[in-house]
mmCIF file of C-alpha atoms in Angstrom:
data_model
loop_
_atom_site.group_PDB
_atom_site.id
_atom_site.type_symbol
_atom_site.label_atom_id
_atom_site.label_comp_id
_atom_site.label_asym_id
_atom_site.label_seq_id
_atom_site.Cartn_x
_atom_site.Cartn_y
_atom_site.Cartn_z
ATOM 1 C CA MET A 1 -3.227 -8.173 17.770
ATOM 2 C CA TYR A 2 -4.809 -11.427 19.016
ATOM 3 C CA GLU A 3 -3.942 -13.667 16.056
ATOM 4 C CA SER A 4 -0.980 -15.470 17.637
ATOM 5 C CA PHE A 5 -2.843 -15.930 20.936
ATOM 6 C CA PHE A 6 -5.623 -17.892 19.200
ATOM 7 C CA GLY A 7 -3.293 -19.642 16.761
ATOM 8 C CA LEU A 8 -4.386 -17.678 13.687
ATOM 9 C CA ASN A 9 -2.418 -16.859 10.564
ATOM 10 C CA GLU A 10 -4.462 -13.763 9.802
ATOM 11 C CA ALA A 11 -7.339 -11.695 11.170
ATOM 12 C CA PRO A 12 -10.592 -13.611 10.483
ATOM 13 C CA PHE A 13 -13.110 -10.787 10.796
ATOM 14 C CA THR A 14 -11.780 -7.854 8.785
ATOM 15 C CA LEU A 15 -14.268 -5.600 6.997
ATOM 16 C CA THR A 16 -12.424 -5.779 3.670
ATOM 17 C CA PRO A 17 -14.479 -7.860 1.171
ATOM 18 C CA ASN A 18 -11.842 -10.576 0.697
ATOM 19 C CA THR A 19 -12.998 -13.374 -1.640
ATOM 20 C CA HIS A 20 -10.691 -15.766 0.236
ATOM 21 C CA PHE A 21 -13.365 -15.761 2.965
ATOM 22 C CA PHE A 22 -16.352 -16.166 0.617
ATOM 23 C CA LEU A 23 -18.852 -18.514 2.286
ATOM 24 C CA LYS A 24 -21.150 -20.619 0.134
ATOM 25 C CA SER A 25 -24.171 -19.778 2.269
ATOM 26 C CA GLU A 26 -27.525 -20.441 0.647
ATOM 27 C CA THR A 27 -28.239 -16.811 -0.206
ATOM 28 C CA HIS A 28 -24.756 -15.961 -1.501
ATOM 29 C CA GLN A 29 -24.150 -19.192 -3.405
ATOM 30 C CA HIS A 30 -27.587 -19.040 -5.019
ATOM 31 C CA GLY A 31 -26.843 -15.471 -6.073
ATOM 32 C CA LEU A 32 -23.490 -16.454 -7.602
ATOM 33 C CA GLU A 33 -24.988 -19.419 -9.443
ATOM 34 C CA MET A 34 -27.799 -17.248 -10.815
ATOM 35 C CA LEU A 35 -25.335 -14.630 -12.036
ATOM 36 C CA LEU A 36 -23.065 -17.132 -13.758
ATOM 37 C CA TRP A 37 -25.982 -18.927 -15.392
ATOM 38 C CA ALA A 38 -27.555 -15.695 -16.637
ATOM 39 C CA LEU A 39 -24.271 -14.374 -18.018
ATOM 40 C CA ASN A 40 -23.391 -17.641 -19.723
ATOM 41 C CA ASN A 41 -26.818 -17.589 -21.348
ATOM 42 C CA LYS A 42 -26.308 -13.987 -22.472
ATOM 43 C CA GLU A 43 -29.201 -12.494 -20.538
ATOM 44 C CA GLY A 44 -29.196 -8.700 -20.718
ATOM 45 C CA PHE A 45 -29.846 -6.899 -17.415
ATOM 46 C CA ILE A 46 -29.300 -8.579 -14.040
ATOM 47 C CA LYS A 47 -29.822 -7.062 -10.591
ATOM 48 C CA VAL A 48 -28.628 -8.077 -7.118
ATOM 49 C CA SER A 49 -29.946 -6.166 -4.106
ATOM 50 C CA GLY A 50 -29.493 -6.383 -0.358
ATOM 51 C CA GLU A 51 -29.312 -4.356 2.810
ATOM 52 C CA VAL A 52 -26.120 -2.620 3.918
ATOM 53 C CA GLY A 53 -23.528 -5.134 5.103
ATOM 54 C CA THR A 54 -25.092 -8.301 3.645
ATOM 55 C CA GLY A 55 -22.123 -9.051 1.372
ATOM 56 C CA LYS A 56 -23.007 -7.515 -1.994
ATOM 57 C CA THR A 57 -19.504 -6.225 -2.710
ATOM 58 C CA LEU A 58 -17.960 -9.562 -1.720
ATOM 59 C CA LEU A 59 -20.336 -11.355 -4.089
ATOM 60 C CA CYS A 60 -19.547 -8.790 -6.760
ATOM 61 C CA ARG A 61 -15.804 -9.429 -6.440
ATOM 62 C CA LYS A 62 -16.362 -13.181 -6.377
ATOM 63 C CA LEU A 63 -18.264 -12.852 -9.649
ATOM 64 C CA LEU A 64 -15.482 -10.789 -11.218
ATOM 65 C CA ASN A 65 -12.917 -13.398 -10.179
ATOM 66 C CA SER A 66 -15.097 -16.176 -11.610
ATOM 67 C CA LEU A 67 -15.475 -14.676 -15.080
ATOM 68 C CA GLU A 68 -12.717 -15.936 -17.343
ATOM 69 C CA ASP A 69 -12.171 -15.850 -21.097
ATOM 70 C CA PRO A 70 -14.188 -15.168 -23.249
ATOM 71 C CA PHE A 71 -15.666 -12.687 -20.737
ATOM 72 C CA VAL A 72 -14.385 -9.115 -20.672
ATOM 73 C CA THR A 73 -15.466 -7.171 -17.588
ATOM 74 C CA VAL A 74 -15.852 -3.455 -16.955
ATOM 75 C CA TYR A 75 -16.135 -2.746 -13.224
ATOM 76 C CA LEU A 76 -17.512 0.528 -11.821
ATOM 77 C CA PRO A 77 -17.503 0.487 -7.987
ATOM 78 C CA ASN A 78 -18.918 3.946 -7.209
ATOM 79 C CA PRO A 79 -21.110 5.189 -10.085
ATOM 80 C CA HIS A 80 -22.254 8.540 -8.692
ATOM 81 C CA PHE A 81 -21.471 10.521 -11.813
ATOM 82 C CA SER A 82 -23.057 12.083 -14.896
ATOM 83 C CA PRO A 83 -24.121 10.230 -18.077
ATOM 84 C CA ALA A 84 -21.181 11.745 -19.961
ATOM 85 C CA THR A 85 -18.730 10.472 -17.343
ATOM 86 C CA LEU A 86 -20.366 7.033 -17.431
ATOM 87 C CA TYR A 87 -19.887 6.786 -21.193
ATOM 88 C CA CYS A 88 -16.306 8.060 -21.057
ATOM 89 C CA LEU A 89 -15.298 5.599 -18.338
ATOM 90 C CA ILE A 90 -16.870 2.654 -20.155
ATOM 91 C CA SER A 91 -15.295 3.758 -23.432
ATOM 92 C CA ASP A 92 -11.828 3.955 -21.866
ATOM 93 C CA GLU A 93 -12.169 0.534 -20.221
ATOM 94 C CA LEU A 94 -13.380 -1.101 -23.439
ATOM 95 C CA GLU A 95 -10.585 0.411 -25.521
ATOM 96 C CA ALA A 96 -8.041 -0.944 -23.032
ATOM 97 C CA ALA A 97 -9.726 -4.361 -23.085
ATOM 98 C CA LEU A 98 -9.736 -4.361 -26.877
ATOM 99 C CA GLU A 99 -6.048 -3.519 -27.046
ATOM 100 C CA SER A 100 -5.309 -6.365 -24.636
ATOM 101 C CA ALA A 101 -7.547 -8.865 -26.450
ATOM 102 C CA SER A 102 -6.435 -8.135 -29.995
ATOM 103 C CA PRO A 103 -3.874 -10.552 -31.503
ATOM 104 C CA ALA A 104 -0.419 -9.078 -32.056
ATOM 105 C CA ASN A 105 0.158 -7.329 -35.388
ATOM 106 C CA SER A 106 -3.531 -7.560 -36.295
ATOM 107 C CA GLU A 107 -5.840 -4.858 -37.507
ATOM 108 C CA ILE A 108 -9.584 -4.989 -36.964
ATOM 109 C CA ILE A 109 -11.662 -3.155 -39.533
ATOM 110 C CA ILE A 110 -15.246 -2.382 -38.592
ATOM 111 C CA GLU A 111 -17.979 -0.218 -40.009
ATOM 112 C CA GLU A 112 -18.817 3.120 -38.468
ATOM 113 C CA PRO A 113 -21.633 2.678 -35.929
ATOM 114 C CA LYS A 114 -25.034 4.112 -36.410
ATOM 115 C CA GLN A 115 -26.174 6.691 -33.829
ATOM 116 C CA LEU A 116 -28.467 5.150 -31.242
ATOM 117 C CA GLY A 117 -31.108 6.937 -29.206
ATOM 118 C CA SER A 118 -31.459 10.595 -28.339
ATOM 119 C CA VAL A 119 -28.406 12.080 -26.623
ATOM 120 C CA ALA A 120 -27.923 15.509 -25.175
ATOM 121 C CA THR A 121 -24.391 16.502 -26.182
ATOM 122 C CA ASP A 122 -21.703 15.879 -28.773
ATOM 123 C CA GLN A 123 -19.684 14.256 -25.994
ATOM 124 C CA HIS A 124 -22.464 11.708 -25.532
ATOM 125 C CA VAL A 125 -22.521 10.986 -29.260
ATOM 126 C CA LEU A 126 -18.759 10.558 -29.483
ATOM 127 C CA ALA A 127 -18.480 8.356 -26.376
ATOM 128 C CA LEU A 128 -21.460 6.215 -27.344
ATOM 129 C CA GLY A 129 -20.016 5.766 -30.816
ATOM 130 C CA ASN A 130 -16.655 4.744 -29.363
ATOM 131 C CA ILE A 131 -18.373 2.270 -27.062
ATOM 132 C CA GLN A 132 -20.232 0.669 -29.958
ATOM 133 C CA LYS A 133 -17.083 0.427 -32.080
ATOM 134 C CA ALA A 134 -15.185 -1.240 -29.236
ATOM 135 C CA LEU A 135 -18.057 -3.626 -28.533
ATOM 136 C CA LEU A 136 -18.309 -4.640 -32.180
ATOM 137 C CA ALA A 137 -14.569 -5.226 -32.318
ATOM 138 C CA LEU A 138 -14.643 -7.346 -29.158
ATOM 139 C CA ALA A 139 -17.616 -9.313 -30.523
ATOM 140 C CA ALA A 140 -15.560 -10.000 -33.671
ATOM 141 C CA LEU A 141 -12.973 -11.568 -31.348
ATOM 142 C CA ASP A 142 -15.740 -13.713 -29.755
ATOM 143 C CA LYS A 143 -15.511 -11.785 -26.488
ATOM 144 C CA GLN A 144 -18.495 -11.364 -24.169
ATOM 145 C CA VAL A 145 -18.574 -7.970 -22.436
ATOM 146 C CA VAL A 146 -20.075 -7.599 -18.958
ATOM 147 C CA LEU A 147 -20.531 -4.226 -17.245
ATOM 148 C CA VAL A 148 -20.598 -4.693 -13.455
ATOM 149 C CA ILE A 149 -21.757 -1.753 -11.321
ATOM 150 C CA ASP A 150 -21.516 -1.832 -7.527
ATOM 151 C CA GLU A 151 -23.375 0.598 -5.228
ATOM 152 C CA ALA A 152 -25.772 1.206 -8.114
ATOM 153 C CA GLN A 153 -28.283 2.917 -5.812
ATOM 154 C CA SER A 154 -26.022 5.996 -5.928
ATOM 155 C CA MET A 155 -26.542 6.495 -9.672
ATOM 156 C CA PRO A 156 -28.601 9.579 -10.635
ATOM 157 C CA GLU A 157 -31.727 8.845 -12.658
ATOM 158 C CA ASP A 158 -30.358 10.436 -15.817
ATOM 159 C CA THR A 159 -27.263 8.233 -15.555
ATOM 160 C CA ILE A 160 -29.446 5.144 -15.159
ATOM 161 C CA GLU A 161 -31.374 6.197 -18.264
ATOM 162 C CA ALA A 162 -28.070 6.614 -20.115
ATOM 163 C CA LEU A 163 -27.210 3.094 -19.022
ATOM 164 C CA ARG A 164 -30.434 1.856 -20.611
ATOM 165 C CA LEU A 165 -29.337 3.249 -23.977
ATOM 166 C CA LEU A 166 -26.344 0.932 -23.872
ATOM 167 C CA THR A 167 -28.685 -2.059 -23.981
ATOM 168 C CA ASN A 168 -29.725 -0.904 -27.461
ATOM 169 C CA LEU A 169 -26.250 -1.829 -28.681
ATOM 170 C CA GLU A 170 -26.672 -5.219 -30.325
ATOM 171 C CA THR A 171 -26.135 -7.321 -33.400
ATOM 172 C CA GLU A 172 -28.941 -9.145 -35.171
ATOM 173 C CA SER A 173 -28.533 -12.105 -32.847
ATOM 174 C CA ALA A 174 -27.253 -10.882 -29.478
ATOM 175 C CA LYS A 175 -26.654 -7.982 -27.119
ATOM 176 C CA LEU A 176 -23.161 -6.548 -27.320
ATOM 177 C CA MET A 177 -22.960 -5.968 -23.570
ATOM 178 C CA GLN A 178 -24.604 -7.419 -20.479
ATOM 179 C CA VAL A 179 -25.143 -5.339 -17.338
ATOM 180 C CA VAL A 180 -25.075 -6.474 -13.687
ATOM 181 C CA LEU A 181 -26.254 -4.039 -11.006
ATOM 182 C CA PHE A 182 -25.449 -4.475 -7.304
ATOM 183 C CA GLY A 183 -27.257 -2.129 -4.942
ATOM 184 C CA GLN A 184 -29.117 -1.436 -1.728
ATOM 185 C CA PRO A 185 -32.938 -1.546 -1.560
ATOM 186 C CA GLU A 186 -32.992 2.123 -2.593
ATOM 187 C CA LEU A 187 -32.035 0.905 -6.059
ATOM 188 C CA ASP A 188 -35.323 -1.031 -6.270
ATOM 189 C CA GLU A 189 -37.225 2.095 -5.282
ATOM 190 C CA THR A 190 -35.477 4.124 -7.979
ATOM 191 C CA LEU A 191 -36.083 1.521 -10.686
ATOM 192 C CA ASN A 192 -39.758 1.353 -9.747
ATOM 193 C CA SER A 193 -40.225 5.001 -10.692
ATOM 194 C CA LYS A 194 -42.370 5.664 -13.743
ATOM 195 C CA SER A 195 -39.554 7.380 -15.628
ATOM 196 C CA LEU A 196 -37.382 4.245 -15.486
ATOM 197 C CA ARG A 197 -40.019 1.629 -16.281
ATOM 198 C CA GLN A 198 -38.343 0.788 -19.601
ATOM 199 C CA LEU A 199 -35.151 -0.236 -17.838
ATOM 200 C CA GLN A 200 -37.072 -2.109 -15.138
ATOM 201 C CA GLN A 201 -38.721 -4.208 -17.838
ATOM 202 C CA ARG A 202 -35.309 -5.195 -19.208
ATOM 203 C CA ILE A 203 -34.128 -6.785 -15.961
ATOM 204 C CA THR A 204 -34.400 -10.480 -16.762
ATOM 205 C CA PHE A 205 -32.960 -11.934 -13.537
ATOM 206 C CA GLN A 206 -32.731 -10.561 -10.008
ATOM 207 C CA HIS A 207 -31.661 -11.818 -6.613
ATOM 208 C CA GLU A 208 -32.000 -10.471 -3.066
ATOM 209 C CA ILE A 209 -29.219 -11.242 -0.601
ATOM 210 C CA ARG A 210 -30.816 -12.084 2.733
ATOM 211 C CA PRO A 211 -29.323 -11.973 6.244
ATOM 212 C CA LEU A 212 -27.968 -15.203 7.742
ATOM 213 C CA ASP A 213 -30.000 -17.286 10.185
ATOM 214 C CA ARG A 214 -28.465 -18.762 13.345
ATOM 215 C CA GLU A 215 -27.105 -21.808 11.528
ATOM 216 C CA GLY A 216 -25.708 -19.542 8.844
ATOM 217 C CA VAL A 217 -24.000 -17.313 11.423
ATOM 218 C CA GLU A 218 -22.359 -20.320 13.084
ATOM 219 C CA GLN A 219 -21.169 -21.628 9.710
ATOM 220 C CA TYR A 220 -19.906 -18.145 8.846
ATOM 221 C CA ILE A 221 -17.823 -17.893 12.048
ATOM 222 C CA SER A 222 -16.437 -21.420 11.735
ATOM 223 C CA HIS A 223 -15.616 -20.909 8.040
ATOM 224 C CA ARG A 224 -13.668 -17.713 8.677
ATOM 225 C CA MET A 225 -11.821 -19.045 11.702
ATOM 226 C CA ILE A 226 -10.692 -22.186 9.842
ATOM 227 C CA LEU A 227 -9.538 -20.207 6.800
ATOM 228 C CA ALA A 228 -7.637 -17.885 9.144
ATOM 229 C CA GLY A 229 -5.744 -20.902 10.503
ATOM 230 C CA TYR A 230 -7.679 -21.817 13.662
ATOM 231 C CA SER A 231 -7.471 -25.499 14.610
ATOM 232 C CA GLY A 232 -8.613 -25.531 18.222
ATOM 233 C CA GLY A 233 -11.867 -26.450 19.910
ATOM 234 C CA ARG A 234 -15.062 -24.436 20.245
ATOM 235 C CA LEU A 235 -14.153 -20.755 20.563
ATOM 236 C CA PHE A 236 -17.561 -19.055 20.930
ATOM 237 C CA GLU A 237 -19.884 -20.432 23.582
ATOM 238 C CA ALA A 238 -23.544 -21.003 22.667
ATOM 239 C CA LYS A 239 -24.842 -18.042 24.702
ATOM 240 C CA ALA A 240 -22.371 -15.734 22.964
ATOM 241 C CA ILE A 241 -23.628 -16.964 19.577
ATOM 242 C CA SER A 242 -27.244 -16.341 20.608
ATOM 243 C CA LEU A 243 -26.421 -12.775 21.597
ATOM 244 C CA LEU A 244 -24.480 -12.301 18.360
ATOM 245 C CA VAL A 245 -27.360 -13.492 16.178
ATOM 246 C CA SER A 246 -29.794 -11.200 17.978
ATOM 247 C CA ALA A 247 -27.544 -8.147 17.892
ATOM 248 C CA SER A 248 -26.322 -8.563 14.305
ATOM 249 C CA LYS A 249 -29.654 -9.630 12.786
ATOM 250 C CA GLY A 250 -27.567 -11.951 10.626
ATOM 251 C CA ILE A 251 -25.791 -9.099 8.812
ATOM 252 C CA PRO A 252 -22.261 -10.348 7.980
ATOM 253 C CA ARG A 253 -20.624 -6.948 8.443
ATOM 254 C CA LEU A 254 -22.018 -6.660 11.967
ATOM 255 C CA VAL A 255 -21.036 -10.261 12.690
ATOM 256 C CA ASN A 256 -17.461 -9.342 11.735
ATOM 257 C CA ILE A 257 -17.425 -6.242 13.944
ATOM 258 C CA LEU A 258 -18.882 -7.994 16.985
ATOM 259 C CA CYS A 259 -16.737 -11.134 16.678
ATOM 260 C CA HIS A 260 -13.609 -9.011 16.330
ATOM 261 C CA LYS A 261 -14.432 -7.018 19.464
ATOM 262 C CA ALA A 262 -15.441 -10.142 21.425
ATOM 263 C CA LEU A 263 -12.142 -11.815 20.514
ATOM 264 C CA MET A 264 -10.345 -8.699 21.693
ATOM 265 C CA GLY A 265 -12.170 -8.982 25.012
ATOM 266 C CA ALA A 266 -11.256 -12.638 25.468
ATOM 267 C CA PHE A 267 -7.657 -11.923 24.475
ATOM 268 C CA GLY A 268 -7.486 -9.073 26.974
ATOM 269 C CA GLU A 269 -8.482 -11.488 29.744
ATOM 270 C CA GLY A 270 -6.151 -14.194 28.506
ATOM 271 C CA VAL A 271 -8.923 -16.769 28.017
ATOM 272 C CA ASN A 272 -9.482 -19.121 25.075
ATOM 273 C CA LEU A 273 -13.282 -18.958 25.072
ATOM 274 C CA VAL A 274 -15.514 -16.073 23.961
ATOM 275 C CA THR A 275 -18.304 -15.905 26.532
ATOM 276 C CA ALA A 276 -21.592 -14.060 26.758
ATOM 277 C CA LYS A 277 -19.830 -11.384 28.821
ATOM 278 C CA HIS A 278 -17.375 -10.675 26.006
ATOM 279 C CA MET A 279 -20.139 -10.551 23.418
ATOM 280 C CA LYS A 280 -22.288 -8.254 25.569
ATOM 281 C CA ALA A 281 -19.372 -5.863 25.929
ATOM 282 C CA ALA A 282 -18.836 -5.935 22.144
ATOM 283 C CA ILE A 283 -22.513 -5.261 21.494
ATOM 284 C CA LYS A 284 -22.664 -2.389 23.950
ATOM 285 C CA ASP A 285 -19.590 -0.871 22.300
ATOM 286 C CA THR A 286 -21.127 -1.045 18.789
ATOM 287 C CA GLU A 287 -23.616 1.688 17.966
ATOM 288 C CA SER A 288 -25.122 -0.104 14.944
ATOM 289 C CA ALA A 289 -25.801 -3.338 16.857
ATOM 290 C CA HIS A 290 -29.335 -4.163 17.950
ATOM 291 C CA LYS A 291 -29.265 -3.926 21.737
ATOM 292 C CA PRO A 292 -31.789 -5.943 23.789
ATOM 293 C CA TRP A 293 -33.219 -5.080 27.196
ATOM 294 C CA TRP A 294 -29.849 -5.245 28.966
ATOM 295 C CA ARG A 295 -28.294 -2.545 26.796
ATOM 296 C CA SER A 296 -28.428 0.085 29.572
ATOM 297 C CA MET A 297 -26.951 -2.182 32.262
ATOM 298 C CA PRO A 298 -23.310 -1.565 33.275
ATOM 299 C CA LEU A 299 -20.984 -4.313 32.113
ATOM 300 C CA PRO A 300 -17.842 -5.212 34.009
ATOM 301 C CA GLY A 301 -14.839 -4.999 31.697
ATOM 302 C CA ALA A 302 -16.857 -3.346 28.895
ATOM 303 C CA LEU A 303 -14.848 -2.043 25.984
ATOM 304 C CA SER A 304 -14.035 1.635 26.295
#
């Protein structure tokens, strides 16, 4: 659309959580460092929370890309399902990981697992047993299993309780699986309920992703533009940045939306500078943006 006009190789402000654009801002880099440290030290439950659009999924994918051998990851992006489905999905993923990790022409012999906890159905028992067998086999291969769940706030309470049972799977010296939860603040509210206090107590490390401040927003824009191939001078004037910070509240997803629309406005006029007028038009056109006192004023050239 406007990429060639501004000398870009790709669109800099897409909404897809592309790790190529991961910015080592204070809040995101601290979160990544905490996660890697906790996992390398075999801590059990870890939680990352943040408001909608703050970059949780991007951080989640960056973590997954950072975990190399001996880590084995199981990734569940949308966990709104029953306990039985949770166990079956994890079991299938672990069996596939075990098949991939096992040396060629080798046979791993392990003892039958003991039944852990109180489960409601035979399906639970079977799936939980399969999970434990796979975990024991992977541990015998010196693999470290990490279950990563994104959008964890969508999990029903009984599914979260089923997840807690998995933390009972352990050897005499270590947990067989670590769990990382990414979720919106509603996840904190759910975990604070009395019925889930046992799981809450098992969370050893947690991190909250915070919105960017003005300096962070400017670094974010510059970082994305450079990675997209931009090599020119200043593209967003200071007044446009001020409006952007106010309207986005430092939420990266909103920054992306508003910058994209403002660039469209500048491109439409054939100018190489995003001005306050372009940013105002972008803000007025975006329902989720915070609109200051001028929000009801007509804007010449506003986006339709």
